[in-house]
């Protein structure tokens, strides 16, 4: 295969991953703690069934895919920069 063809394929995959990563990041809920309301209600982290099984929910799946695509994004950035210098 030609090096230019490989670069072009990587650019296309890179752009697709960028768009998906942006969408996944924007769709996710904020993970800020409630603070005062949490103190009033008496709930603590990892104390209920939902918190213990959060990785199995759609939110957990979104977070997992965001991390996976983020790692792929970084790896592709390094690979594309190396191929550009070559």
mmCIF file with all atom_site columns, C-alpha atoms in Angstrom:
data_model
loop_
_atom_site.group_PDB
_atom_site.id
_atom_site.type_symbol
_atom_site.label_atom_id
_atom_site.label_alt_id
_atom_site.label_comp_id
_atom_site.label_asym_id
_atom_site.label_entity_id
_atom_site.label_seq_id
_atom_site.pdbx_PDB_ins_code
_atom_site.Cartn_x
_atom_site.Cartn_y
_atom_site.Cartn_z
_atom_site.occupancy
_atom_site.B_iso_or_equiv
_atom_site.pdbx_formal_charge
_atom_site.auth_seq_id
_atom_site.auth_comp_id
_atom_site.auth_asym_id
_atom_site.auth_atom_id
_atom_site.pdbx_PDB_model_num
ATOM 1  C CA . UNK A 1 1  ? 0.000   0.000  0.000  1.00 0.00 ? 1  UNK A CA 1
ATOM 2  C CA . UNK A 1 2  ? 1.026   3.511  -0.671 1.00 0.00 ? 2  UNK A CA 1
ATOM 3  C CA . UNK A 1 3  ? 1.980   5.643  2.347  1.00 0.00 ? 3  UNK A CA 1
ATOM 4  C CA . UNK A 1 4  ? -0.331  8.440  1.196  1.00 0.00 ? 4  UNK A CA 1
ATOM 5  C CA . UNK A 1 5  ? -3.267  6.026  1.074  1.00 0.00 ? 5  UNK A CA 1
ATOM 6  C CA . UNK A 1 6  ? -2.548  4.872  4.630  1.00 0.00 ? 6  UNK A CA 1
ATOM 7  C CA . UNK A 1 7  ? -2.358  8.505  5.790  1.00 0.00 ? 7  UNK A CA 1
ATOM 8  C CA . UNK A 1 8  ? -5.673  9.338  4.117  1.00 0.00 ? 8  UNK A CA 1
ATOM 9  C CA . UNK A 1 9  ? -7.390  6.328  5.697  1.00 0.00 ? 9  UNK A CA 1
ATOM 10 C CA . UNK A 1 10 ? -5.993  7.302  9.115  1.00 0.00 ? 10 UNK A CA 1
ATOM 11 C CA . UNK A 1 11 ? -7.203  10.903 8.621  1.00 0.00 ? 11 UNK A CA 1
ATOM 12 C CA . UNK A 1 12 ? -10.722 9.663  7.872  1.00 0.00 ? 12 UNK A CA 1
ATOM 13 C CA . UNK A 1 13 ? -10.751 7.311  10.886 1.00 0.00 ? 13 UNK A CA 1
ATOM 14 C CA . UNK A 1 14 ? -9.307  10.135 13.019 1.00 0.00 ? 14 UNK A CA 1
ATOM 15 C CA . UNK A 1 15 ? -12.048 12.547 11.955 1.00 0.00 ? 15 UNK A CA 1
ATOM 16 C CA . UNK A 1 16 ? -14.781 9.980  12.649 1.00 0.00 ? 16 UNK A CA 1
ATOM 17 C CA . UNK A 1 17 ? -13.365 9.254  16.110 1.00 0.00 ? 17 UNK A CA 1
ATOM 18 C CA . UNK A 1 18 ? -13.143 12.999 16.825 1.00 0.00 ? 18 UNK A CA 1
ATOM 19 C CA . UNK A 1 19 ? -16.806 13.539 15.960 1.00 0.00 ? 19 UNK A CA 1
ATOM 20 C CA . UNK A 1 20 ? -17.974 10.523 17.980 1.00 0.00 ? 20 UNK A CA 1
ATOM 21 C CA . UNK A 1 21 ? -15.818 11.581 20.935 1.00 0.00 ? 21 UNK A CA 1
ATOM 22 C CA . UNK A 1 22 ? -17.277 15.095 20.866 1.00 0.00 ? 22 UNK A CA 1
ATOM 23 C CA . UNK A 1 23 ? -20.831 13.743 20.720 1.00 0.00 ? 23 UNK A CA 1
ATOM 24 C CA . UNK A 1 24 ? -20.247 11.272 23.565 1.00 0.00 ? 24 UNK A CA 1
ATOM 25 C CA . UNK A 1 25 ? -18.699 13.985 25.711 1.00 0.00 ? 25 UNK A CA 1
ATOM 26 C CA . UNK A 1 26 ? -21.593 16.380 25.142 1.00 0.00 ? 26 UNK A CA 1
ATOM 27 C CA . UNK A 1 27 ? -24.253 13.726 25.849 1.00 0.00 ? 27 UNK A CA 1
ATOM 28 C CA . UNK A 1 28 ? -22.823 12.615 29.191 1.00 0.00 ? 28 UNK A CA 1
ATOM 29 C CA . UNK A 1 29 ? -24.242 13.899 32.445 1.00 0.00 ? 29 UNK A CA 1
ATOM 30 C CA . UNK A 1 30 ? -22.117 15.911 34.826 1.00 0.00 ? 30 UNK A CA 1
ATOM 31 C CA . UNK A 1 31 ? -20.593 13.970 37.724 1.00 0.00 ? 31 UNK A CA 1
ATOM 32 C CA . UNK A 1 32 ? -20.610 16.830 40.206 1.00 0.00 ? 32 UNK A CA 1
ATOM 33 C CA . UNK A 1 33 ? -21.503 15.871 43.732 1.00 0.00 ? 33 UNK A CA 1
ATOM 34 C CA . UNK A 1 34 ? -24.668 17.330 45.180 1.00 0.00 ? 34 UNK A CA 1
ATOM 35 C CA . UNK A 1 35 ? -22.875 18.774 48.223 1.00 0.00 ? 35 UNK A CA 1
ATOM 36 C CA . UNK A 1 36 ? -25.420 20.310 50.606 1.00 0.00 ? 36 UNK A CA 1
ATOM 37 C CA . UNK A 1 37 ? -28.376 18.337 49.269 1.00 0.00 ? 37 UNK A CA 1
ATOM 38 C CA . UNK A 1 38 ? -26.409 15.147 49.713 1.00 0.00 ? 38 UNK A CA 1
ATOM 39 C CA . UNK A 1 39 ? -25.739 16.046 53.346 1.00 0.00 ? 39 UNK A CA 1
ATOM 40 C CA . UNK A 1 40 ? -29.426 16.768 53.941 1.00 0.00 ? 40 UNK A CA 1
ATOM 41 C CA . UNK A 1 41 ? -30.712 13.579 52.326 1.00 0.00 ? 41 UNK A CA 1
ATOM 42 C CA . UNK A 1 42 ? -28.029 11.499 53.973 1.00 0.00 ? 42 UNK A CA 1
ATOM 43 C CA . UNK A 1 43 ? -26.990 9.680  50.843 1.00 0.00 ? 43 UNK A CA 1
ATOM 44 C CA . UNK A 1 44 ? -23.373 8.715  50.526 1.00 0.00 ? 44 UNK A CA 1
ATOM 45 C CA . UNK A 1 45 ? -21.424 7.552  47.534 1.00 0.00 ? 45 UNK A CA 1
ATOM 46 C CA . UNK A 1 46 ? -21.485 3.837  46.678 1.00 0.00 ? 46 UNK A CA 1
ATOM 47 C CA . UNK A 1 47 ? -24.232 3.193  49.203 1.00 0.00 ? 47 UNK A CA 1
ATOM 48 C CA . UNK A 1 48 ? -27.085 2.198  46.957 1.00 0.00 ? 48 UNK A CA 1
ATOM 49 C CA . UNK A 1 49 ? -27.621 -0.381 44.256 1.00 0.00 ? 49 UNK A CA 1
ATOM 50 C CA . UNK A 1 50 ? -27.442 2.137  41.413 1.00 0.00 ? 50 UNK A CA 1
ATOM 51 C CA . UNK A 1 51 ? -24.059 3.494  42.463 1.00 0.00 ? 51 UNK A CA 1
ATOM 52 C CA . UNK A 1 52 ? -22.609 0.009  42.830 1.00 0.00 ? 52 UNK A CA 1
ATOM 53 C CA . UNK A 1 53 ? -23.836 -1.070 39.371 1.00 0.00 ? 53 UNK A CA 1
ATOM 54 C CA . UNK A 1 54 ? -23.294 2.199  37.523 1.00 0.00 ? 54 UNK A CA 1
ATOM 55 C CA . UNK A 1 55 ? -20.900 0.569  35.037 1.00 0.00 ? 55 UNK A CA 1
ATOM 56 C CA . UNK A 1 56 ? -23.708 -1.600 33.695 1.00 0.00 ? 56 UNK A CA 1
ATOM 57 C CA . UNK A 1 57 ? -26.017 1.303  32.866 1.00 0.00 ? 57 UNK A CA 1
ATOM 58 C CA . UNK A 1 58 ? -26.083 3.316  29.662 1.00 0.00 ? 58 UNK A CA 1
ATOM 59 C CA . UNK A 1 59 ? -24.215 6.110  31.456 1.00 0.00 ? 59 UNK A CA 1
ATOM 60 C CA . UNK A 1 60 ? -21.474 3.686  32.428 1.00 0.00 ? 60 UNK A CA 1
ATOM 61 C CA . UNK A 1 61 ? -21.321 2.403  28.872 1.00 0.00 ? 61 UNK A CA 1
ATOM 62 C CA . UNK A 1 62 ? -21.022 5.953  27.522 1.00 0.00 ? 62 UNK A CA 1
ATOM 63 C CA . UNK A 1 63 ? -18.232 6.704  29.965 1.00 0.00 ? 63 UNK A CA 1
ATOM 64 C CA . UNK A 1 64 ? -16.392 3.503  29.037 1.00 0.00 ? 64 UNK A CA 1
ATOM 65 C CA . UNK A 1 65 ? -16.634 4.247  25.300 1.00 0.00 ? 65 UNK A CA 1
ATOM 66 C CA . UNK A 1 66 ? -15.477 7.824  25.879 1.00 0.00 ? 66 UNK A CA 1
ATOM 67 C CA . UNK A 1 67 ? -12.356 6.520  27.613 1.00 0.00 ? 67 UNK A CA 1
ATOM 68 C CA . UNK A 1 68 ? -11.721 3.901  24.903 1.00 0.00 ? 68 UNK A CA 1
ATOM 69 C CA . UNK A 1 69 ? -12.136 6.413  22.083 1.00 0.00 ? 69 UNK A CA 1
ATOM 70 C CA . UNK A 1 70 ? -9.973  8.922  23.957 1.00 0.00 ? 70 UNK A CA 1
ATOM 71 C CA . UNK A 1 71 ? -7.135  6.411  24.146 1.00 0.00 ? 71 UNK A CA 1
ATOM 72 C CA . UNK A 1 72 ? -7.558  5.563  20.443 1.00 0.00 ? 72 UNK A CA 1
ATOM 73 C CA . UNK A 1 73 ? -7.573  9.305  19.686 1.00 0.00 ? 73 UNK A CA 1
ATOM 74 C CA . UNK A 1 74 ? -4.234  9.791  21.462 1.00 0.00 ? 74 UNK A CA 1
ATOM 75 C CA . UNK A 1 75 ? -2.678  6.756  19.762 1.00 0.00 ? 75 UNK A CA 1
ATOM 76 C CA . UNK A 1 76 ? -3.867  7.889  16.330 1.00 0.00 ? 76 UNK A CA 1
ATOM 77 C CA . UNK A 1 77 ? -2.499  11.383 17.015 1.00 0.00 ? 77 UNK A CA 1
ATOM 78 C CA . UNK A 1 78 ? 0.950   9.951  17.688 1.00 0.00 ? 78 UNK A CA 1
ATOM 79 C CA . UNK A 1 79 ? 0.805   7.588  14.675 1.00 0.00 ? 79 UNK A CA 1
ATOM 80 C CA . UNK A 1 80 ? -0.343  10.347 12.307 1.00 0.00 ? 80 UNK A CA 1
ATOM 81 C CA . UNK A 1 81 ? 2.354   12.726 13.547 1.00 0.00 ? 81 UNK A CA 1
ATOM 82 C CA . UNK A 1 82 ? 5.028   10.048 13.040 1.00 0.00 ? 82 UNK A CA 1
ATOM 83 C CA . UNK A 1 83 ? 3.757   9.289  9.529  1.00 0.00 ? 83 UNK A CA 1
ATOM 84 C CA . UNK A 1 84 ? 3.668   12.981 8.680  1.00 0.00 ? 84 UNK A CA 1
ATOM 85 C CA . UNK A 1 85 ? 7.299   13.374 9.659  1.00 0.00 ? 85 UNK A CA 1
ATOM 86 C CA . UNK A 1 86 ? 8.331   10.340 7.622  1.00 0.00 ? 86 UNK A CA 1
#
